[in-house]
mmCIF file of C-alpha atoms in Angstrom:
data_model
loop_
_atom_site.group_PDB
_atom_site.id
_atom_site.type_symbol
_atom_site.label_atom_id
_atom_site.label_comp_id
_atom_site.label_asym_id
_atom_site.label_seq_id
_atom_site.Cartn_x
_atom_site.Cartn_y
_atom_site.Cartn_z
ATOM 1 C CA MET L 265 31.327 26.739 75.257
ATOM 2 C CA THR L 266 29.047 26.453 71.696
ATOM 3 C CA THR L 267 25.512 27.675 72.200
ATOM 4 C CA LEU L 268 22.550 26.751 70.104
ATOM 5 C CA LEU L 269 22.598 30.372 68.449
ATOM 6 C CA ASP L 270 26.253 29.834 67.783
ATOM 7 C CA GLU L 271 24.980 26.216 65.764
ATOM 8 C CA LEU L 272 22.111 28.216 64.256
ATOM 9 C CA ALA L 273 24.253 30.881 63.022
ATOM 10 C CA ALA L 274 26.685 27.758 61.789
ATOM 11 C CA LEU L 275 24.284 26.166 60.334
ATOM 12 C CA GLU L 276 22.768 28.984 58.319
ATOM 13 C CA GLN L 277 26.325 29.652 56.800
ATOM 14 C CA GLU L 278 26.935 26.259 55.716
ATOM 15 C CA ALA L 279 23.293 25.913 54.211
ATOM 16 C CA LEU L 280 22.658 29.057 52.080
ATOM 17 C CA SER L 281 26.627 28.160 51.074
ATOM 18 C CA ALA L 282 25.787 24.809 49.717
ATOM 19 C CA LEU L 283 22.717 25.807 48.263
ATOM 20 C CA GLU L 284 25.037 27.955 45.815
ATOM 21 C CA SER L 285 26.742 24.837 44.314
ATOM 22 C CA VAL L 286 23.416 23.593 43.800
ATOM 23 C CA THR L 287 22.479 23.337 40.232
ATOM 24 C CA ASP L 288 19.618 20.518 39.042
ATOM 25 C CA LEU L 289 16.389 19.824 41.455
ATOM 26 C CA ALA L 290 17.699 16.406 41.842
ATOM 27 C CA ALA L 291 20.526 18.275 44.449
ATOM 28 C CA LEU L 292 18.060 20.806 45.547
ATOM 29 C CA THR L 293 16.143 17.894 46.725
ATOM 30 C CA GLU L 294 18.865 16.680 48.989
ATOM 31 C CA TRP L 295 19.767 19.721 49.980
ATOM 32 C CA LYS L 296 15.934 20.440 51.580
ATOM 33 C CA SER L 297 16.635 16.699 52.906
ATOM 34 C CA ARG L 298 19.667 17.456 54.504
ATOM 35 C CA PHE L 299 19.149 20.995 55.808
ATOM 36 C CA ILE L 300 15.588 21.953 56.510
ATOM 37 C CA GLY L 301 13.384 18.137 55.968
ATOM 38 C CA LYS L 302 12.151 16.482 58.805
ATOM 39 C CA GLN L 303 15.164 14.380 59.847
ATOM 40 C CA GLY L 304 17.267 17.733 58.913
ATOM 41 C CA ARG L 305 19.723 19.643 60.668
ATOM 42 C CA LEU L 306 17.574 22.489 61.821
ATOM 43 C CA SER L 307 14.726 19.951 63.005
ATOM 44 C CA ARG L 308 17.671 18.072 64.934
ATOM 45 C CA LEU L 309 18.932 21.679 66.240
ATOM 46 C CA SER L 310 15.096 22.765 67.296
ATOM 47 C CA ARG L 311 15.054 19.542 69.291
ATOM 48 C CA GLY L 312 17.176 21.086 71.893
ATOM 49 C CA LEU L 313 14.896 24.081 73.005
ATOM 50 C CA GLY L 314 13.563 22.104 75.873
ATOM 51 C CA ALA L 315 17.290 21.599 77.459
ATOM 52 C CA LEU L 316 17.446 25.305 77.714
ATOM 53 C CA PRO L 317 16.817 27.736 80.626
ATOM 54 C CA ALA L 318 13.346 29.190 80.195
ATOM 55 C CA GLU L 319 14.385 32.523 79.964
ATOM 56 C CA GLU L 320 16.385 32.003 77.003
ATOM 57 C CA ARG L 321 13.552 29.967 75.003
ATOM 58 C CA PRO L 322 11.923 32.643 73.696
ATOM 59 C CA VAL L 323 14.927 34.412 71.666
ATOM 60 C CA ALA L 324 15.956 30.765 70.710
ATOM 61 C CA GLY L 325 12.394 29.644 69.338
ATOM 62 C CA GLN L 326 12.382 32.982 67.857
ATOM 63 C CA ARG L 327 15.730 32.153 66.023
ATOM 64 C CA VAL L 328 14.803 28.913 64.992
ATOM 65 C CA ASN L 329 11.494 30.125 63.468
ATOM 66 C CA ALA L 330 13.369 32.380 61.522
ATOM 67 C CA LEU L 331 15.976 30.324 59.999
ATOM 68 C CA ARG L 332 13.414 28.082 58.670
ATOM 69 C CA GLU L 333 11.489 30.509 57.189
ATOM 70 C CA GLN L 334 14.306 32.119 55.445
ATOM 71 C CA LEU L 335 15.804 28.312 54.230
ATOM 72 C CA GLU L 336 12.485 27.619 52.918
ATOM 73 C CA THR L 337 12.320 30.969 51.088
ATOM 74 C CA VAL L 338 15.659 30.692 49.558
ATOM 75 C CA PHE L 339 14.852 27.012 48.744
ATOM 76 C CA THR L 340 11.598 27.793 47.238
ATOM 77 C CA ALA L 341 13.287 30.803 44.943
ATOM 78 C CA ALA L 342 16.278 27.789 44.057
ATOM 79 C CA LYS L 343 13.506 25.550 43.109
ATOM 80 C CA GLU L 344 11.599 28.091 40.581
ATOM 81 C CA ARG L 345 14.537 29.159 38.986
ATOM 82 C CA LEU L 346 15.966 25.509 38.368
ATOM 83 C CA GLU L 347 12.357 24.395 37.053
ATOM 84 C CA ALA L 348 12.393 27.363 34.491
ATOM 85 C CA GLN L 349 16.109 26.755 33.470
ATOM 86 C CA ALA L 350 14.626 22.606 32.830
ATOM 87 C CA ILE L 351 11.633 23.852 30.893
ATOM 88 C CA ALA L 352 13.667 26.116 29.028
ATOM 89 C CA ALA L 353 16.673 23.495 28.166
ATOM 90 C CA GLU L 354 13.977 21.284 27.165
ATOM 91 C CA LEU L 355 12.357 23.417 24.794
ATOM 92 C CA ALA L 356 15.879 24.244 23.539
ATOM 93 C CA ALA L 357 16.464 20.484 22.299
ATOM 94 C CA ASP L 358 13.159 19.890 21.407
ATOM 95 C CA ARG L 359 12.862 22.856 19.287
ATOM 96 C CA ILE L 360 11.574 22.918 15.791
ATOM 97 C CA ASP L 361 13.642 24.513 12.819
ATOM 98 C CA VAL L 362 10.514 25.710 10.491
ATOM 99 C CA THR L 363 13.074 26.973 7.654
ATOM 100 C CA MET L 364 13.753 23.148 7.306
ATOM 101 C CA PRO L 365 12.143 20.825 4.956
ATOM 102 C CA GLY L 366 9.795 19.123 6.503
ATOM 103 C CA ARG L 367 9.480 15.153 6.831
ATOM 104 C CA GLN L 368 7.221 13.598 3.950
ATOM 105 C CA PRO L 369 4.141 11.031 5.499
ATOM 106 C CA ALA L 370 4.233 7.742 4.576
ATOM 107 C CA VAL L 371 1.046 7.852 2.633
ATOM 108 C CA GLY L 372 0.849 4.239 1.432
ATOM 109 C CA TYR L 373 2.068 2.619 -2.031
ATOM 110 C CA ILE L 374 -0.023 1.571 -5.703
ATOM 111 C CA HIS L 375 0.149 -2.057 -6.223
ATOM 112 C CA LEU L 376 2.399 -2.921 -8.907
ATOM 113 C CA THR L 377 -0.768 -4.774 -10.534
ATOM 114 C CA ASN L 378 -2.621 -1.824 -10.364
ATOM 115 C CA GLN L 379 0.397 0.295 -11.565
ATOM 116 C CA ILE L 380 0.669 -1.647 -14.601
ATOM 117 C CA LEU L 381 -2.972 -1.674 -15.136
ATOM 118 C CA ARG L 382 -2.949 2.512 -14.895
ATOM 119 C CA GLN L 383 -0.300 2.557 -17.385
ATOM 120 C CA VAL L 384 -2.185 0.078 -20.061
ATOM 121 C CA GLN L 385 -5.451 2.258 -19.229
ATOM 122 C CA GLN L 386 -3.689 5.600 -20.291
ATOM 123 C CA ILE L 387 -1.779 3.496 -23.542
ATOM 124 C CA PHE L 388 -5.221 2.144 -24.641
ATOM 125 C CA ALA L 389 -7.233 5.767 -24.259
ATOM 126 C CA GLU L 390 -4.513 7.285 -26.151
ATOM 127 C CA MET L 391 -6.318 4.864 -28.974
ATOM 128 C CA GLY L 392 -9.475 6.136 -28.275
ATOM 129 C CA PHE L 393 -10.861 3.083 -26.321
ATOM 130 C CA GLN L 394 -12.946 3.627 -23.081
ATOM 131 C CA VAL L 395 -12.863 2.015 -19.759
ATOM 132 C CA TRP L 396 -15.938 -0.599 -19.074
ATOM 133 C CA GLU L 397 -16.666 -1.857 -15.679
ATOM 134 C CA SER L 398 -17.974 -5.367 -16.236
ATOM 135 C CA PRO L 399 -19.523 -7.644 -12.999
ATOM 136 C CA GLU L 400 -17.295 -9.962 -10.939
ATOM 137 C CA VAL L 401 -20.098 -12.613 -10.364
ATOM 138 C CA GLU L 402 -21.681 -13.508 -14.142
ATOM 139 C CA TYR L 403 -24.277 -15.704 -15.235
ATOM 140 C CA ASP L 404 -23.109 -18.821 -17.074
ATOM 141 C CA ALA L 405 -24.620 -17.372 -20.291
ATOM 142 C CA PHE L 406 -22.271 -14.131 -20.046
ATOM 143 C CA ASN L 407 -19.162 -16.040 -19.048
ATOM 144 C CA PHE L 408 -19.648 -19.391 -21.828
ATOM 145 C CA SER L 409 -22.859 -19.714 -23.744
ATOM 146 C CA LEU L 410 -22.769 -16.132 -25.043
ATOM 147 C CA LEU L 411 -18.684 -16.162 -26.240
ATOM 148 C CA ASN L 412 -19.122 -19.469 -28.068
ATOM 149 C CA PHE L 413 -18.378 -22.249 -25.596
ATOM 150 C CA PRO L 414 -19.990 -25.183 -26.173
ATOM 151 C CA ASP L 415 -21.722 -27.316 -23.657
ATOM 152 C CA ASP L 416 -19.051 -29.668 -22.876
ATOM 153 C CA HIS L 417 -15.773 -27.072 -22.345
ATOM 154 C CA PRO L 418 -13.857 -28.600 -19.575
ATOM 155 C CA ALA L 419 -14.252 -25.037 -18.445
ATOM 156 C CA ARG L 420 -17.658 -24.988 -17.262
ATOM 157 C CA ASP L 421 -16.740 -28.087 -15.078
ATOM 158 C CA MET L 422 -16.445 -27.627 -11.094
ATOM 159 C CA GLN L 423 -13.443 -28.218 -10.603
ATOM 160 C CA ASP L 424 -12.431 -25.229 -13.043
ATOM 161 C CA THR L 425 -14.617 -22.423 -12.006
ATOM 162 C CA PHE L 426 -16.289 -21.450 -8.731
ATOM 163 C CA TYR L 427 -19.659 -21.359 -9.126
ATOM 164 C CA VAL L 428 -22.283 -19.581 -6.526
ATOM 165 C CA GLU L 429 -25.295 -22.141 -4.979
ATOM 166 C CA MET L 430 -28.408 -20.856 -6.151
ATOM 167 C CA PRO L 431 -32.042 -22.057 -5.254
ATOM 168 C CA ALA L 432 -33.289 -24.621 -7.922
ATOM 169 C CA GLY L 433 -34.274 -23.796 -11.063
ATOM 170 C CA ALA L 434 -32.244 -20.285 -10.876
ATOM 171 C CA PRO L 435 -29.778 -19.423 -13.786
ATOM 172 C CA SER L 436 -26.370 -20.732 -13.261
ATOM 173 C CA VAL L 437 -24.324 -18.254 -11.330
ATOM 174 C CA LEU L 438 -20.235 -18.201 -11.186
ATOM 175 C CA LEU L 439 -17.192 -15.749 -10.181
ATOM 176 C CA ARG L 440 -15.825 -15.255 -14.025
ATOM 177 C CA THR L 441 -12.985 -17.022 -15.197
ATOM 178 C CA HIS L 442 -12.207 -14.155 -17.918
ATOM 179 C CA THR L 443 -12.877 -10.788 -18.090
ATOM 180 C CA SER L 444 -14.502 -11.693 -21.629
ATOM 181 C CA PRO L 445 -18.121 -11.582 -20.577
ATOM 182 C CA GLY L 446 -17.520 -7.683 -20.535
ATOM 183 C CA GLN L 447 -17.752 -7.812 -24.523
ATOM 184 C CA ILE L 448 -20.918 -8.995 -24.845
ATOM 185 C CA HIS L 449 -22.456 -6.526 -22.004
ATOM 186 C CA ALA L 450 -20.711 -3.574 -23.795
ATOM 187 C CA MET L 451 -21.934 -4.717 -27.128
ATOM 188 C CA ARG L 452 -25.439 -4.785 -26.428
ATOM 189 C CA ARG L 453 -25.226 -1.401 -24.748
ATOM 190 C CA ASN L 454 -23.642 0.036 -27.671
ATOM 191 C CA ALA L 455 -24.902 -2.027 -30.580
ATOM 192 C CA PRO L 456 -25.228 -0.775 -33.788
ATOM 193 C CA ASN L 457 -22.719 1.912 -32.997
ATOM 194 C CA PRO L 458 -18.833 1.003 -33.116
ATOM 195 C CA LEU L 459 -16.898 0.863 -29.823
ATOM 196 C CA ARG L 460 -13.896 0.624 -28.172
ATOM 197 C CA VAL L 461 -13.437 -0.601 -24.481
ATOM 198 C CA LEU L 462 -11.110 -2.074 -22.334
ATOM 199 C CA ILE L 463 -12.563 -4.324 -19.531
ATOM 200 C CA PRO L 464 -9.775 -4.117 -16.335
ATOM 201 C CA GLY L 465 -10.629 -6.649 -13.274
ATOM 202 C CA LYS L 466 -10.382 -9.583 -11.029
ATOM 203 C CA VAL L 467 -11.043 -13.108 -12.359
ATOM 204 C CA TYR L 468 -11.094 -16.404 -10.629
ATOM 205 C CA ARG L 469 -10.138 -20.040 -11.252
ATOM 206 C CA ASN L 470 -10.748 -23.093 -9.233
ATOM 207 C CA GLU L 471 -6.385 -23.765 -9.723
ATOM 208 C CA GLN L 472 -3.991 -24.726 -7.724
ATOM 209 C CA VAL L 473 -1.666 -21.995 -6.574
ATOM 210 C CA THR L 474 1.945 -22.186 -7.485
ATOM 211 C CA VAL L 475 4.773 -19.706 -8.899
ATOM 212 C CA ARG L 476 2.875 -19.376 -11.874
ATOM 213 C CA SER L 477 -0.931 -19.546 -11.531
ATOM 214 C CA GLU L 478 -3.270 -18.396 -8.621
ATOM 215 C CA MET L 479 -7.129 -18.610 -8.186
ATOM 216 C CA MET L 480 -7.867 -15.110 -8.394
ATOM 217 C CA PHE L 481 -5.658 -12.642 -10.596
ATOM 218 C CA HIS L 482 -6.295 -9.543 -13.114
ATOM 219 C CA GLN L 483 -7.233 -9.268 -16.815
ATOM 220 C CA PHE L 484 -7.229 -6.693 -19.013
ATOM 221 C CA GLU L 485 -9.374 -6.984 -22.238
ATOM 222 C CA PHE L 486 -9.431 -4.621 -24.910
ATOM 223 C CA LEU L 487 -12.591 -4.959 -27.567
ATOM 224 C CA ALA L 488 -12.904 -2.638 -30.822
ATOM 225 C CA VAL L 489 -15.925 -3.541 -33.323
ATOM 226 C CA GLY L 490 -16.750 -1.438 -36.197
ATOM 227 C CA ARG L 491 -17.217 -1.449 -39.769
ATOM 228 C CA HIS L 492 -13.994 -2.658 -42.375
ATOM 229 C CA VAL L 493 -12.268 -3.670 -38.672
ATOM 230 C CA THR L 494 -9.418 -6.489 -40.137
ATOM 231 C CA MET L 495 -6.594 -8.289 -38.681
ATOM 232 C CA ALA L 496 -3.844 -5.799 -39.694
ATOM 233 C CA ASP L 497 -5.808 -3.106 -36.816
ATOM 234 C CA LEU L 498 -5.640 -5.553 -34.273
ATOM 235 C CA LYS L 499 -1.844 -5.772 -34.741
ATOM 236 C CA GLY L 500 -1.118 -2.486 -35.134
ATOM 237 C CA THR L 501 -2.931 -1.622 -31.874
ATOM 238 C CA LEU L 502 -0.862 -4.571 -30.727
ATOM 239 C CA SER L 503 2.276 -2.781 -31.664
ATOM 240 C CA PHE L 504 1.450 0.563 -30.229
ATOM 241 C CA PHE L 505 0.679 -1.224 -26.599
ATOM 242 C CA ALA L 506 3.945 -3.461 -26.556
ATOM 243 C CA GLU L 507 6.330 -0.026 -27.568
ATOM 244 C CA ARG L 508 4.336 1.732 -25.277
ATOM 245 C CA MET L 509 4.451 -0.797 -22.154
ATOM 246 C CA PHE L 510 8.108 -2.293 -23.240
ATOM 247 C CA GLY L 511 9.974 0.648 -25.042
ATOM 248 C CA PRO L 512 10.855 1.674 -28.335
ATOM 249 C CA GLY L 513 11.916 -0.839 -31.144
ATOM 250 C CA THR L 514 9.641 -3.452 -29.660
ATOM 251 C CA GLN L 515 8.173 -5.742 -32.055
ATOM 252 C CA VAL L 516 5.390 -8.035 -32.108
ATOM 253 C CA ARG L 517 4.547 -11.454 -33.654
ATOM 254 C CA LEU L 518 1.271 -13.069 -33.768
ATOM 255 C CA ARG L 519 1.221 -16.911 -33.503
ATOM 256 C CA PRO L 520 -1.807 -19.119 -34.638
ATOM 257 C CA SER L 521 -4.191 -20.385 -31.571
ATOM 258 C CA PHE L 522 -7.519 -21.262 -30.456
ATOM 259 C CA PHE L 523 -9.660 -19.334 -28.975
ATOM 260 C CA PRO L 524 -13.784 -20.067 -28.710
ATOM 261 C CA PHE L 525 -14.635 -16.409 -29.190
ATOM 262 C CA THR L 526 -12.152 -15.039 -31.960
ATOM 263 C CA GLU L 527 -12.267 -16.511 -35.217
ATOM 264 C CA PRO L 528 -8.889 -16.734 -36.432
ATOM 265 C CA SER L 529 -6.954 -16.783 -32.811
ATOM 266 C CA ALA L 530 -3.568 -15.636 -32.140
ATOM 267 C CA GLU L 531 -0.943 -16.162 -29.324
ATOM 268 C CA MET L 532 1.067 -12.740 -29.058
ATOM 269 C CA ASP L 533 4.309 -12.633 -28.174
ATOM 270 C CA VAL L 534 7.027 -9.456 -28.125
ATOM 271 C CA THR L 535 10.665 -9.784 -28.747
ATOM 272 C CA CYS L 536 12.292 -9.434 -24.652
ATOM 273 C CA PHE L 537 13.217 -6.398 -24.060
ATOM 274 C CA LEU L 538 15.578 -7.095 -21.956
ATOM 275 C CA CYS L 539 18.294 -8.985 -24.512
ATOM 276 C CA GLY L 540 16.570 -7.384 -27.204
ATOM 277 C CA GLY L 541 15.889 -10.414 -28.992
ATOM 278 C CA LYS L 542 18.960 -12.062 -28.509
ATOM 279 C CA GLY L 543 18.258 -14.355 -26.061
ATOM 280 C CA CYS L 544 18.431 -14.888 -22.160
ATOM 281 C CA ARG L 545 17.283 -16.662 -19.398
ATOM 282 C CA ILE L 546 14.051 -14.477 -18.976
ATOM 283 C CA CYS L 547 13.000 -15.256 -22.425
ATOM 284 C CA LYS L 548 14.571 -18.885 -22.620
ATOM 285 C CA TYR L 549 16.687 -17.729 -25.160
ATOM 286 C CA ALA L 550 14.234 -17.726 -27.544
ATOM 287 C CA GLY L 551 14.049 -13.859 -27.907
ATOM 288 C CA TRP L 552 10.653 -13.457 -27.282
ATOM 289 C CA LEU L 553 7.951 -13.592 -24.496
ATOM 290 C CA GLU L 554 4.098 -14.416 -24.325
ATOM 291 C CA ILE L 555 2.378 -11.754 -23.493
ATOM 292 C CA GLY L 556 -1.218 -13.244 -24.019
ATOM 293 C CA GLY L 557 -4.359 -14.050 -26.909
ATOM 294 C CA CYS L 558 -6.569 -12.395 -29.384
ATOM 295 C CA GLY L 559 -8.118 -12.351 -32.566
ATOM 296 C CA MET L 560 -11.137 -11.517 -34.983
ATOM 297 C CA VAL L 561 -13.688 -11.672 -32.754
ATOM 298 C CA HIS L 562 -16.311 -14.576 -33.510
ATOM 299 C CA PRO L 563 -19.061 -13.782 -35.613
ATOM 300 C CA ASN L 564 -21.568 -15.461 -33.244
ATOM 301 C CA VAL L 565 -20.083 -13.590 -30.545
ATOM 302 C CA LEU L 566 -20.571 -10.617 -32.707
ATOM 303 C CA ARG L 567 -24.200 -11.619 -33.079
ATOM 304 C CA ASN L 568 -24.817 -12.406 -29.814
ATOM 305 C CA GLY L 569 -23.436 -8.938 -28.759
ATOM 306 C CA GLY L 570 -26.379 -7.277 -31.347
ATOM 307 C CA TYR L 571 -23.811 -6.921 -34.479
ATOM 308 C CA ASP L 572 -24.573 -8.047 -37.809
ATOM 309 C CA PRO L 573 -21.517 -9.908 -38.642
ATOM 310 C CA ALA L 574 -22.007 -9.904 -42.277
ATOM 311 C CA GLU L 575 -21.407 -5.727 -42.098
ATOM 312 C CA PHE L 576 -19.615 -5.630 -38.810
ATOM 313 C CA SER L 577 -16.296 -6.792 -37.216
ATOM 314 C CA GLY L 578 -14.010 -6.664 -34.579
ATOM 315 C CA PHE L 579 -11.167 -7.686 -32.687
ATOM 316 C CA ALA L 580 -10.832 -8.550 -29.287
ATOM 317 C CA GLY L 581 -7.715 -9.940 -26.924
ATOM 318 C CA GLY L 582 -6.810 -10.174 -23.069
ATOM 319 C CA PHE L 583 -3.640 -10.303 -21.125
ATOM 320 C CA GLY L 584 -2.688 -10.312 -17.432
ATOM 321 C CA PRO L 585 -0.988 -7.852 -15.766
ATOM 322 C CA GLU L 586 0.409 -9.739 -13.525
ATOM 323 C CA ARG L 587 2.413 -11.358 -16.271
ATOM 324 C CA VAL L 588 3.008 -8.310 -17.713
ATOM 325 C CA ALA L 589 4.970 -6.940 -14.404
ATOM 326 C CA MET L 590 6.691 -10.611 -14.235
ATOM 327 C CA LEU L 591 7.798 -10.505 -17.218
ATOM 328 C CA LYS L 592 8.807 -6.868 -17.324
ATOM 329 C CA TYR L 593 10.269 -6.780 -13.682
ATOM 330 C CA GLY L 594 11.780 -10.183 -13.780
ATOM 331 C CA ILE L 595 9.610 -11.286 -10.654
ATOM 332 C CA ASP L 596 9.624 -14.856 -10.346
ATOM 333 C CA ASP L 597 6.289 -15.664 -8.339
ATOM 334 C CA ILE L 598 3.161 -14.810 -8.621
ATOM 335 C CA ARG L 599 2.490 -15.401 -5.064
ATOM 336 C CA TRP L 600 4.355 -12.422 -4.149
ATOM 337 C CA PHE L 601 1.676 -10.437 -5.459
ATOM 338 C CA TYR L 602 -0.880 -11.076 -3.051
ATOM 339 C CA SER L 603 1.531 -12.310 0.123
ATOM 340 C CA GLY L 604 0.999 -8.813 1.981
ATOM 341 C CA ASP L 605 4.560 -8.238 2.267
ATOM 342 C CA GLN L 606 5.069 -5.081 2.359
ATOM 343 C CA ARG L 607 8.277 -4.942 1.031
ATOM 344 C CA PHE L 608 7.780 -6.465 -1.755
ATOM 345 C CA VAL L 609 4.745 -3.797 -2.489
ATOM 346 C CA GLU L 610 7.569 -0.955 -1.402
ATOM 347 C CA GLN L 611 9.711 -1.925 -4.062
ATOM 348 C CA PHE L 612 7.833 -0.482 -6.398
ATOM 349 C CA GLY L 613 6.217 2.542 -4.639
#
């Protein structure tokens, strides 16, 4: 007849044997529940102590307690061993090889407009031009009157220009429609000394937003004033700029035009850098691309800037970096520049 001591001995052998095959913490938890848990085999056997004769209970009780202590000890040891193995495996999986090259962090991209402006500044710096910062909020006089714009010029209308609400009797203030007001600021600061300045920045016009026009965009203005400055100096400056910006061999042509602040005035074209002047879709098969306007500084503007036009002359011009970028990279919609679409910016990173 099997006694309680026999069952305890069999349980001990079975439990220790089962523990040898446990390889992870989940299996160990199951082993504990099976053998020494509240509803485990040992707990169920210990409930039979009350049915034993009084003289057998002390020995059987001691055996139950000894077995429970033994199994809990081996359980604790197995748990510590398996936890250490799990940590070691996790560390091995996440191990960092410090000899491998690191991942380059994503630190953003320079916007295409700023890339073009930096190229422009570098090119003009090589010709002795200094960057001149000019305010975006201007007096009407600096934006129009001092630049030889007549009082009835259409650009002065509210539908063309963003005016700032001012108290009654205060001077008229607006968001500059071009970077040309910087010419007056620069000349008045430097007159009667010669100067060469490049004036980049944002400009604002009350225009309908389309694929070709925005109500906020950028310009860069260049101005040179000195004695004996001629149209030949202007064309030489433009030729150097065109070759550096669009590639060696790029030619420049000037077409007669009109601007209030220059006389004579011209539109600047460059040979299409995509087809080499042979004609393609980008240049509309003309072989030339229009870049911007330029000319000799009008005597009235020189005088308003503090220079005597009988002694001094100068040339000036203004281009749009977005226009340059659109031609250079075949971008067909100016709205992409300020869409906030990261995919557009990353193409030129």
